[in-house]
Coordinates of C-alpha atoms and ligand atoms in Angstrom, one line a residue:
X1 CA 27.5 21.4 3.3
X2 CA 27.1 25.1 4.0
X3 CA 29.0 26.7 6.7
X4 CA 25.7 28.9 7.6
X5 CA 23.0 26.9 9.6
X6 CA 19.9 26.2 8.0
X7 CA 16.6 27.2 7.7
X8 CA 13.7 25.3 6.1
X9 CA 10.6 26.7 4.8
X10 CA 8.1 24.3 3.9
X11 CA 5.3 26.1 2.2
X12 CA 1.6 23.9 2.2
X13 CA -0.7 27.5 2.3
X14 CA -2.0 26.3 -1.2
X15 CA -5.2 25.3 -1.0
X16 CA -5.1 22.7 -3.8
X17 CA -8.7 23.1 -5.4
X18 CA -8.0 21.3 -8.5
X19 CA -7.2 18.3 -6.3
X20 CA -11.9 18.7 -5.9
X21 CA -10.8 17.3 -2.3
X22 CA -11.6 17.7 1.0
X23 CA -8.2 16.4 2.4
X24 CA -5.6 19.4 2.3
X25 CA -3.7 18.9 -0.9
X26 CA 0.0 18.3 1.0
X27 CA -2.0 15.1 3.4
X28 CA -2.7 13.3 0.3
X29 CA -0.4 10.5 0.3
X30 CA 2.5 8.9 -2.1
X31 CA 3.4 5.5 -1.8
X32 CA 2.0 5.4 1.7
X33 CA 2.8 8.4 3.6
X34 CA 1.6 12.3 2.7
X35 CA 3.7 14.4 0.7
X36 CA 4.2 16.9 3.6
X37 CA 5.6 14.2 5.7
X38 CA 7.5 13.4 2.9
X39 CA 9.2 16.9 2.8
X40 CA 9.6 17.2 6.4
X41 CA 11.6 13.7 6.4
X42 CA 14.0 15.1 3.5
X43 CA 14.1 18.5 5.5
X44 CA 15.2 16.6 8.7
X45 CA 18.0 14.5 6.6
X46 CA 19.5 18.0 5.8
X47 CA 20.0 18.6 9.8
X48 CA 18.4 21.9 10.3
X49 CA 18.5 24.4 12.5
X50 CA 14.4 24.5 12.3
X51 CA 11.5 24.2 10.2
X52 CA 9.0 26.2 9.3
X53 CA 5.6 25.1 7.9
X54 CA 3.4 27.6 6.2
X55 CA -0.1 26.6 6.5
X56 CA -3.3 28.1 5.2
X57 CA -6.0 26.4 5.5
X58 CA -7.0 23.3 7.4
X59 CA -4.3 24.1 9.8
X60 CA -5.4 21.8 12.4
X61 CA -5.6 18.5 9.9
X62 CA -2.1 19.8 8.4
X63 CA -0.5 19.9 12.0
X64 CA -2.2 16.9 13.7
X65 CA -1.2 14.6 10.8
X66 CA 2.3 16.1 11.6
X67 CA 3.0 15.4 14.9
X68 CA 5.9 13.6 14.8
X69 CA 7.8 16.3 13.2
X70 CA 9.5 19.2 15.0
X71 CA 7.8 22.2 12.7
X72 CA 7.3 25.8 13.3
X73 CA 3.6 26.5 12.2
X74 CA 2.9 29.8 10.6
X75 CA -0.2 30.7 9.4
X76 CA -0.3 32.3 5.8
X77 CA -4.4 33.9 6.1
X78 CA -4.3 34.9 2.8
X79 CA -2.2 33.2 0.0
X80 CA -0.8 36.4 -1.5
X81 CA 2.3 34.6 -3.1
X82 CA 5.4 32.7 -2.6
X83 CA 7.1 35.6 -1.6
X84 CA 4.7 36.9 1.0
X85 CA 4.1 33.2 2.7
X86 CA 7.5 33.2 2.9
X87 CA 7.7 36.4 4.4
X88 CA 5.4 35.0 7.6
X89 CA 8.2 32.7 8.6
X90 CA 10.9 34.7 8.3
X91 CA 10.9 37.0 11.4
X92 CA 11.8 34.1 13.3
X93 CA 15.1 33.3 10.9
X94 CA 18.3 34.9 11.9
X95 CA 20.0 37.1 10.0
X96 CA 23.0 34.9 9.6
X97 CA 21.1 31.0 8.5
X98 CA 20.7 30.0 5.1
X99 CA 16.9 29.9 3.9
X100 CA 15.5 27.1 2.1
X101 CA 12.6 27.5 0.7
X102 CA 10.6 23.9 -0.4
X103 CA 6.9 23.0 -1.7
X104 CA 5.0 20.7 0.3
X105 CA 3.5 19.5 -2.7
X106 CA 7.0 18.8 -4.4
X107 CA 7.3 15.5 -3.0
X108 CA 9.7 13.6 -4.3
X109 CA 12.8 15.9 -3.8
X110 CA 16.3 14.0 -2.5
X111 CA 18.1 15.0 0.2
X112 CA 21.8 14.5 -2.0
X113 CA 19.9 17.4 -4.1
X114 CA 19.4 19.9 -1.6
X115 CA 22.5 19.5 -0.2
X116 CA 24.5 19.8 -4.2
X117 CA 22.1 23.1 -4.2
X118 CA 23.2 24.4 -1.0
X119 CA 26.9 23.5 -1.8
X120 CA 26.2 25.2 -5.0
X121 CA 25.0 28.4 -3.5
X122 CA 28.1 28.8 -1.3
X123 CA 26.4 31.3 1.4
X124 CA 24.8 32.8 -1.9
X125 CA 21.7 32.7 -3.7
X126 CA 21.0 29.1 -5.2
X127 CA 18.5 28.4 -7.8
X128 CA 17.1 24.7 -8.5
X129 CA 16.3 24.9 -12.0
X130 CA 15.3 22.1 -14.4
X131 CA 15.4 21.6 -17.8
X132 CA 11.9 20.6 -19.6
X133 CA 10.9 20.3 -23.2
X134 CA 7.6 21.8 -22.3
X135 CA 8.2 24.0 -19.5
X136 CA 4.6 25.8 -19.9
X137 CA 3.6 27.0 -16.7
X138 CA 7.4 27.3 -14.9
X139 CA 8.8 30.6 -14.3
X140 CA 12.0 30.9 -16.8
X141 CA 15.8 31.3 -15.6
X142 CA 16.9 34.7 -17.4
X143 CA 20.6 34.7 -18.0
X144 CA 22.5 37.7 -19.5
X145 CA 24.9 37.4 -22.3
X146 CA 27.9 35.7 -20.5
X147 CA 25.1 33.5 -18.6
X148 CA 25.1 35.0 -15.6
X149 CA 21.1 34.3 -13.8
X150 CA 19.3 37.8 -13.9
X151 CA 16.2 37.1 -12.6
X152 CA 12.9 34.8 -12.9
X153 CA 10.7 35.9 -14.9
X154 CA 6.5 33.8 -14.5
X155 CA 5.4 32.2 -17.2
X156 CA 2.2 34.8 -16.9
X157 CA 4.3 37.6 -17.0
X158 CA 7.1 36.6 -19.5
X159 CA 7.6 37.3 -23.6
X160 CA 7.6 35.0 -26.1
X161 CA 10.7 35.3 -26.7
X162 CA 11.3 34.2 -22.6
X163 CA 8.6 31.8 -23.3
X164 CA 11.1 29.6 -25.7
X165 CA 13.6 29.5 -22.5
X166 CA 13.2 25.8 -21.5
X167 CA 15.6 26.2 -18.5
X168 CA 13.0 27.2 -15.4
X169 CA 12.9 27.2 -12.2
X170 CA 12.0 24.6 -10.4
X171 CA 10.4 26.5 -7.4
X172 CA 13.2 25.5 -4.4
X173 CA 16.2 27.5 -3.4
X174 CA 18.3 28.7 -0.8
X175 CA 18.9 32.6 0.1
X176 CA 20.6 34.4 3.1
X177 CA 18.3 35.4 5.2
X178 CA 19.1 39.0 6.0
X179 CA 19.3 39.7 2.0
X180 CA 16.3 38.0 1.9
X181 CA 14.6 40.2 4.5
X182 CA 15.3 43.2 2.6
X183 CA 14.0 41.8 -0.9
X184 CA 10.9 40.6 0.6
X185 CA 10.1 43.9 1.9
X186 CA 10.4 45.6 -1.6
X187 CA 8.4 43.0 -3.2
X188 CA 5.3 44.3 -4.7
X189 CA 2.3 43.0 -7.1
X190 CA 2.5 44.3 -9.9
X191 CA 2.6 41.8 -11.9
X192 CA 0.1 39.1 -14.0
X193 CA -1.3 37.6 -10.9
X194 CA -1.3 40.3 -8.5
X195 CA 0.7 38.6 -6.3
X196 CA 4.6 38.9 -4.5
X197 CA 6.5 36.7 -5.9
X198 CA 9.6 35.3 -4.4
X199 CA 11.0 34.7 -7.6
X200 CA 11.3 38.5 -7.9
X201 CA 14.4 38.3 -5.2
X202 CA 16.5 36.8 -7.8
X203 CA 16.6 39.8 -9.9
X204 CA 17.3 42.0 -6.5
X205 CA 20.0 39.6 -5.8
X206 CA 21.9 40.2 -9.4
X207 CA 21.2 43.9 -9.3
X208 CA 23.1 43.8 -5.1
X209 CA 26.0 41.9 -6.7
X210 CA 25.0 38.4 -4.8
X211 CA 25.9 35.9 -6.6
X212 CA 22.9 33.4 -7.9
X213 CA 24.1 29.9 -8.7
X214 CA 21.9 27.6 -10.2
X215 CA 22.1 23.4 -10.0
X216 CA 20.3 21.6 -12.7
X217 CA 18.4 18.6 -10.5
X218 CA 19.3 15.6 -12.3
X219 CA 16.2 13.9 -12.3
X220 CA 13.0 15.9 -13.3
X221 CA 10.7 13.5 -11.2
X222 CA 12.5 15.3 -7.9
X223 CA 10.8 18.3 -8.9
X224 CA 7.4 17.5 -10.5
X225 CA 4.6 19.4 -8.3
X226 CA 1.5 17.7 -7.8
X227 CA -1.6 19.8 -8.4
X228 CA -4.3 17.3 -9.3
X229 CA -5.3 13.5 -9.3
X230 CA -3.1 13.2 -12.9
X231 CA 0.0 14.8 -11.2
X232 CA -0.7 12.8 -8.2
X233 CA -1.0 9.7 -10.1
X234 CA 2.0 10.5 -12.0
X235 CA 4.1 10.9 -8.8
X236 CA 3.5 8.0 -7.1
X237 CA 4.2 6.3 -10.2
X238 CA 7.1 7.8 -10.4
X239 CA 8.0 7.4 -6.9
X240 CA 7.0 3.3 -7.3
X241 CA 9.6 3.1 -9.8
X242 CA 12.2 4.8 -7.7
X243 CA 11.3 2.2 -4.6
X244 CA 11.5 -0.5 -7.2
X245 CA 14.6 0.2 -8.4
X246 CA 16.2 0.5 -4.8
X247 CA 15.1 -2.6 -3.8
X248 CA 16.4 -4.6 -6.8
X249 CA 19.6 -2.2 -6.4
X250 CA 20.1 -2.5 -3.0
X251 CA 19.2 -5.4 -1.7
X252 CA 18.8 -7.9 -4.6
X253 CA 15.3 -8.3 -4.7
X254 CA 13.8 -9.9 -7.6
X255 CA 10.5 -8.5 -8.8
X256 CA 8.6 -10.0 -11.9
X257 CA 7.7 -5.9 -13.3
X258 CA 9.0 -3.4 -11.2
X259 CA 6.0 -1.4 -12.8
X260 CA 3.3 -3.3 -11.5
X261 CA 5.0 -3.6 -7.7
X262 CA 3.8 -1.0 -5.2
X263 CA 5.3 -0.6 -1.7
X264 CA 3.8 1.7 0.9
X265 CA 5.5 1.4 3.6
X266 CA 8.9 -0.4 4.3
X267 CA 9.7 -3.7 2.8
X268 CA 13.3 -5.6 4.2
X269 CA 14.2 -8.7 2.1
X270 CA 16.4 -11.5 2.3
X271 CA 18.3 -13.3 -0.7
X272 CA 16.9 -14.5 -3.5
X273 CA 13.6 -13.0 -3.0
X274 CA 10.6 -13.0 -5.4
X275 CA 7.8 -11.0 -6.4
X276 CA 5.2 -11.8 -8.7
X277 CA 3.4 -9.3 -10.4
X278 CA 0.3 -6.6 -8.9
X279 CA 1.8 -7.3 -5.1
X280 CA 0.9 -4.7 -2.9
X281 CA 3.1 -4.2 0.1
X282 CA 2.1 -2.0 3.4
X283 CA 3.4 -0.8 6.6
X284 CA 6.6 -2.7 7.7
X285 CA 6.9 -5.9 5.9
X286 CA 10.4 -7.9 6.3
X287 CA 10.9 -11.5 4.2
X288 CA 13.9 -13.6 5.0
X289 CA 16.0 -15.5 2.4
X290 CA 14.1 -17.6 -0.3
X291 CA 10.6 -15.8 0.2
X292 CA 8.2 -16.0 -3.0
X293 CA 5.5 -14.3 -3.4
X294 CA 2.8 -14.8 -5.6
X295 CA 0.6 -12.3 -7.8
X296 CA -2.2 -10.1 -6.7
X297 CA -1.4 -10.6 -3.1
X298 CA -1.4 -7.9 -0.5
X299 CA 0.9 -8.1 2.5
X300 CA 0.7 -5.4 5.6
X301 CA 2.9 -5.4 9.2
X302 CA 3.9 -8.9 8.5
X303 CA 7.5 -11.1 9.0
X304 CA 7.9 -13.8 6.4
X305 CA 11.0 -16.2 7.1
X306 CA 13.1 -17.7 4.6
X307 CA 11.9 -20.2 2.3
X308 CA 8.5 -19.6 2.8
X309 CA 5.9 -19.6 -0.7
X310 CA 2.7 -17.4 -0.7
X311 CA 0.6 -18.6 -3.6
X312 CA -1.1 -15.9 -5.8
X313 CA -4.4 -14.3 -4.4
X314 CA -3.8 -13.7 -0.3
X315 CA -4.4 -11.0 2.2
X316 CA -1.8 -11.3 4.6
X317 CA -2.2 -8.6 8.0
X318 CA 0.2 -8.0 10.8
X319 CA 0.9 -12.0 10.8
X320 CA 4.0 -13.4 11.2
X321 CA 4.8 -16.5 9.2
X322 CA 7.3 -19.0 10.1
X323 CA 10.3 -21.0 7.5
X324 CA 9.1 -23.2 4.7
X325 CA 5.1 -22.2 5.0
X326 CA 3.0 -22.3 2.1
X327 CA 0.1 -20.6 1.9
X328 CA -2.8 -19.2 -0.5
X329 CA -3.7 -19.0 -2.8
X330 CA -7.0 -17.2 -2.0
X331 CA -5.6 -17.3 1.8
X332 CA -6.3 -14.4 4.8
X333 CA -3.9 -14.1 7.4
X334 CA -5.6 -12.0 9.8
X335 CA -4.2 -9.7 12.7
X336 CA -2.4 -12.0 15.4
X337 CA -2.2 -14.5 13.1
X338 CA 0.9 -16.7 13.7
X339 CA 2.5 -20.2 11.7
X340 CA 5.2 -21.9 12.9
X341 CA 7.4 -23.5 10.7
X342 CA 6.5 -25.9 7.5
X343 CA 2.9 -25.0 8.6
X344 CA 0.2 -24.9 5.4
X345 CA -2.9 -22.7 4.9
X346 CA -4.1 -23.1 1.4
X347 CA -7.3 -21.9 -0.3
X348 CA -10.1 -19.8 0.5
X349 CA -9.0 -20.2 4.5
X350 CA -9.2 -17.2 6.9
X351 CA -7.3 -17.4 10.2
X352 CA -7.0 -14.7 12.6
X353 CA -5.4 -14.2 16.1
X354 CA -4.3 -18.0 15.7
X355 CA -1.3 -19.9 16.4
X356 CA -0.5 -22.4 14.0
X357 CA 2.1 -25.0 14.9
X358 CA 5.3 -26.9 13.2
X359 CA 4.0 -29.1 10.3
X360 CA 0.2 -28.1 10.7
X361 CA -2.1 -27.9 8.0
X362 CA -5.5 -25.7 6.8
X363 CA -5.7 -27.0 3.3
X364 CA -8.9 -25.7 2.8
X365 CA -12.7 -23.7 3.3
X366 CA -12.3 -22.7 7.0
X367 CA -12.4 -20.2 9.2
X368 CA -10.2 -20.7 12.4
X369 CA -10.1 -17.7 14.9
X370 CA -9.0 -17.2 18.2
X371 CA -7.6 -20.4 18.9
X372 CA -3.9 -22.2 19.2
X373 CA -3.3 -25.8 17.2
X374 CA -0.3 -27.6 18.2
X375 CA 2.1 -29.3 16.0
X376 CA 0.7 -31.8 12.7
X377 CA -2.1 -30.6 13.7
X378 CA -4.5 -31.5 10.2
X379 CA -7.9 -29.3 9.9
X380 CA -10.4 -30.3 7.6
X381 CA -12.2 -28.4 4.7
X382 CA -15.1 -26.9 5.9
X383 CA -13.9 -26.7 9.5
X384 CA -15.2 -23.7 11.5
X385 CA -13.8 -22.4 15.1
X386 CA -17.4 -21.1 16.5
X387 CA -15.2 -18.5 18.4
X388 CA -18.4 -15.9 18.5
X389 CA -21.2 -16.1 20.9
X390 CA -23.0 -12.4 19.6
X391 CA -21.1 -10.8 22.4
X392 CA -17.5 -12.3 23.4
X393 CA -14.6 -14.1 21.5
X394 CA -14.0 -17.8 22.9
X395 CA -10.5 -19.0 22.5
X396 CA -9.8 -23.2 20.7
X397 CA -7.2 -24.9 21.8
X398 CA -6.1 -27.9 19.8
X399 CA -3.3 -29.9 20.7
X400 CA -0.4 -32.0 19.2
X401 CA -1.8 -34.1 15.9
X402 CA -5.4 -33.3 16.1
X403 CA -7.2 -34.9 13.0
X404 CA -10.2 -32.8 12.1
X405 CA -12.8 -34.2 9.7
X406 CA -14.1 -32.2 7.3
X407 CA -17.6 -29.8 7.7
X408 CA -16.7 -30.1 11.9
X409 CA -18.0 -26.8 13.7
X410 CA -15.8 -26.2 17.2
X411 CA -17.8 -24.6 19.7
X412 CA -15.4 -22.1 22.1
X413 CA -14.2 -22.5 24.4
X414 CA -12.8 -25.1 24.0
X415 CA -10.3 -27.7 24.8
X416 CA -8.9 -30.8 22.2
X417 CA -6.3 -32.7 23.9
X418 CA -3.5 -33.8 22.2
X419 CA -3.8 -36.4 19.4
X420 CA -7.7 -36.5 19.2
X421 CA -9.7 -37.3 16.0
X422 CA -13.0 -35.9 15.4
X423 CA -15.4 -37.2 12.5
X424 CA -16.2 -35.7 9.7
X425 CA -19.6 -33.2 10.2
X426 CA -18.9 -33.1 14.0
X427 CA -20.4 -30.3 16.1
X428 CA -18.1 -30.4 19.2
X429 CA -19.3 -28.5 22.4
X430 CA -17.1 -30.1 25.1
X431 CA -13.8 -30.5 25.6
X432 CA -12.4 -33.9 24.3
X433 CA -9.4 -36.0 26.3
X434 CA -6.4 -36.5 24.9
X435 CA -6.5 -39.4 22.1
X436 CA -10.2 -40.0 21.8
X437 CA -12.6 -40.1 19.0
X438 CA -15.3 -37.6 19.3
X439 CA -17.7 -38.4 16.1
X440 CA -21.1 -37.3 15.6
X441 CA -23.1 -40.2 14.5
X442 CA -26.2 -39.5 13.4
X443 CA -26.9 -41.5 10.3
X444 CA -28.9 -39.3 7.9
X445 CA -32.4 -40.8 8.0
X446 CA -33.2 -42.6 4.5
X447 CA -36.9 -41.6 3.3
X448 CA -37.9 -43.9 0.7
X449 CA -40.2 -42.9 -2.6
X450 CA -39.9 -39.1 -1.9
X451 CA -41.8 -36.9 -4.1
X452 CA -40.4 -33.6 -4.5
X453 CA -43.8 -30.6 -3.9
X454 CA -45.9 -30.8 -7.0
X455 CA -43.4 -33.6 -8.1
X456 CA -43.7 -37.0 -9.4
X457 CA -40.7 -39.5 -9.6
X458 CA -41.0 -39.3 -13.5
X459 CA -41.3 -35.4 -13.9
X460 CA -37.8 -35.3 -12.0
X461 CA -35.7 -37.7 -14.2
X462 CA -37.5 -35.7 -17.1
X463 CA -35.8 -32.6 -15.8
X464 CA -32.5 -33.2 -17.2
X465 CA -33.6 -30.8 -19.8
X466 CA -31.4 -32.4 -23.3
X467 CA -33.2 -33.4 -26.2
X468 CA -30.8 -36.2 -27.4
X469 CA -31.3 -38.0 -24.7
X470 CA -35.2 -37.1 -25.4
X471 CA -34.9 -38.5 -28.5
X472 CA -33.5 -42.1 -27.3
X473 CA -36.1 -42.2 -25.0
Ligands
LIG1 C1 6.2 28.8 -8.5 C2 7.3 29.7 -9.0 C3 7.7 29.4 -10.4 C4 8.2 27.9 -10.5 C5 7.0 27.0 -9.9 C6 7.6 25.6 -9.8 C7 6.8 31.9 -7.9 C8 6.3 33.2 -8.0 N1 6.8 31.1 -9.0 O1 5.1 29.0 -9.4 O2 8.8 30.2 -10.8 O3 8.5 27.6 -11.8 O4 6.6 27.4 -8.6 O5 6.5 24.7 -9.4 O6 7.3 31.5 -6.8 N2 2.1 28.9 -1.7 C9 1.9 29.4 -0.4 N3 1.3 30.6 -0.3 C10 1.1 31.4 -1.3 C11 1.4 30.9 -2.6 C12 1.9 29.7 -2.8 O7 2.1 28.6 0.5 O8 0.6 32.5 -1.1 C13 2.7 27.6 -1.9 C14 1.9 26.7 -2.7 O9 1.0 25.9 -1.8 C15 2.9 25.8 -3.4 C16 4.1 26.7 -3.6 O10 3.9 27.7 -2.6 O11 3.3 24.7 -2.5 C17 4.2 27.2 -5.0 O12 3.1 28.0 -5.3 P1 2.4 27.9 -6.7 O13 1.2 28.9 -6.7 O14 2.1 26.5 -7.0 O15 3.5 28.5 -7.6 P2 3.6 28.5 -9.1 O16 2.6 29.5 -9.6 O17 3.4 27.1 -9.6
LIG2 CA1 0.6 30.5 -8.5

């Protein structure tokens, strides 16, 4: 680490009009959170003195969604360059702190890489430079004869001969801030795009005697800009991988394809996890030891213990599911949704602000909200909590080893005492005492000889439309 504090300027001014968006190109988000936060994380790892963000338009958006972060705003009105948005922050720097200068829409820098450029720069001028087979559109690092870095000269501006240079710069680096007041102050425009340049310092620098020291960033993903969808796309791909990799690095995860895996958010695991292939993973999402997880599922805010099994197919929200569960597939897990352990929830269920206990099962076809079932608890296909008059929620409770027969409708509130059965197709209203049998027995009323509208007994065994049989007949 430098012996000089730090400074960080973040520059966002761009406006980002090939994004065609009307979120402020630094909000748009990779793998979860927005680029600028992004930065502004990696800024803070570096221990600064202070940030600065440079903002031009949407300032309020840009700030608001950064609220969390301790940032100097500065407006940039007009975006007359890297050089001049620059130039707004720096009245505030001291003389004697180190300047580092980062993109807000360079997402994916590392903290270990700023810190090998600042090392590099020793006090001095440091360059992060990249190499790229096709490095259209970069400005090109201009070395003299012995290699020492002359200057920087823009792709718009630059020969054909500087053209073929395929080591460029990558758009950070780190100056001292009272050399960099006096360079920025000679700065002018006259160049391809009419516009002051930071990049023009680096030639000021060589022609002062500073030293400018260049580090080659390892890995060109750190440094890949993002200005449009592609790009974007591209990034969080890119940043996927990366997440991917740490996890099966790190903490032994086991993922089907690490390319088809995407984590936005924060994602602790156990041993011998598993992840099956197009999971989606949001917010904070922990899994104890043993966890599988099944394909095309979808997991947010939610605590898995060990030896649980989610089935392919589920949508699983700020839930927290007990040891040895099994659930999906085609299962929702709902806000406030709870299962204790060895509990089941299988297909095409939805459960939300529920507490499921030990051993109890929702095989299949419900909807149970708003309610708490007590241990072996078994619900029926078809079984629907009536937790919603038009206005208010009604809580269920169901005790210890309820039995509920299929195609039952539970009308909230409501109270089911502890080993109760109720019949299959049983509207319940009132609360039932512990152990009984609450069955609705209506016997379907038999009608005999009915004829269909416009129907005759014949015309409907005709119907089965299939001429073999026609032809036995
Ligand atoms: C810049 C560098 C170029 C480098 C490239 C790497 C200059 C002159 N050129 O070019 O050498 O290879 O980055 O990506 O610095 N911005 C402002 N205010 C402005 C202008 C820009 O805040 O007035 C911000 C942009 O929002 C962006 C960053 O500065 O985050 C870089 O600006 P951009 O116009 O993209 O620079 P390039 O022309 O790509
Ligand atoms: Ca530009």
């Amino acid at each position: 680490m430098p012996i000089n504090p730090v400074s960080v300027v973040v520059l966002a001014a761009g406006e980002g009009k090939r994004m065609r968006s009307n979120t402020p190109k630094v909000l748009h988000p990779v793998a979860g959170r927005s680029m600028l936060t992004r930065v502004l994380d990696t800024a803070n790892a570096l221990s600064p003195q202070a940030i600065y963000g440079v903002y031009g338009h949407a300032g309020d958006t840009v700030r608001s969604a950064c609220a969390d972060y301790t940032v100097s705003w500065v407006h940039q009105a007009e975006q007359l360059g890297t050089g001049h948005a620059v130039a707004q922050a720096l009245s505030a720097i001291p003389d004697d702190h180190q300047v580092l200068v980062l993109c807000g829409d360079v997402p994916l820098i590392r903290a270990t890489t700023l810190q090998a450029l600042m090392a590099q720069a020793d006090g001095a001028v440091g360059v992060l430079t990249v190499e790229l087979e096709t490095p259209t559109g970069y400005g090109r690092i201009l070395r003299d004869a012995d290699g020492t870095v002359i200057g920087v000269v823009e792709e718009k501006d630059a020969s054909p001969a500087q053209r073929q240079i395929t080591e460029v710069n990558a758009g950070l680096m780190c100056l001292p801030a009272g050399h960099l007041r006096e360079w920025l102050s000679e700065l002018d425009t006259g160049n391809a795009q009419g516009e002051y340049y930071l990049t023009d310092c680096i030639s000021q620098a060589h022609a002062q005697g500073v030293p400018v020291h260049t580090y080659a960033c390892p890995d060109p993903w750190e440094v890949q800009g993002v200005n449009d969808r592609a790009q974007l796309a591209a990034v969080e791909r890119a940043c996927q991988r990366r997440q991917a990799h740490a996890l099966m690095r790190d903490q032994g995860l086991a993922l089907a394809d690490p390319d088809r895996f995407d984590l936005r958010g924060s994602l602790q695991v156990g041993r011998d996890c598993f992840i099956d292939v197009d999971v989606i993973i949001e917010g904070d999402v922990v899994l104890g030891d043993n966890v599988q997880i099944g394909a095309f599922t979808q997991i947010r805010d939610t605590h898995i213990a060990a030896g649980t099994r989610l089935l392919g197919h589920c949508q699983i929200e700020d839930t927290h599911i007990g040891e040895d569960c099994q659930v999906g597939p085609f299962a929702r897990l709902r806000p406030g949704t709870s299962l204790a352990k060895d509990a089941r929830v299988g297909n095409f269920v939805e459960v939300k602000q529920t507490q499921v206990g030990p051993g109890s099962k929702i095989n299949h076809l419900a909807y149970v909200g708003d309610a708490t079932l007590g241990a072996g608890v078994n619900v029926g296909a078809g079984t629907i909590t009536c937790n919603y008059d038009g206005k208010r929620k009604h809580h269920t409770a169901i005790g210890d080893h309820v039995f509920i027969g299929s195609n039952s409708a539970l009308v909230a509130p409501l109270e089911i005492g502890n080993g109760v059965t109720i019949g299959a197709g049983t509207t319940v209203r009132d609360n039932i005492a512990a152990d009984c049998l609450a069955v609705d027995d209506r016997r379907p009323r038999q009608v005999d000889g009915w004829r269909r509208p416009g129907e005759s007994v014949v015309d409907r065994h005709d119907s089965d439309d299939d001429s073999t049989a026609k032809g036995v007949r």
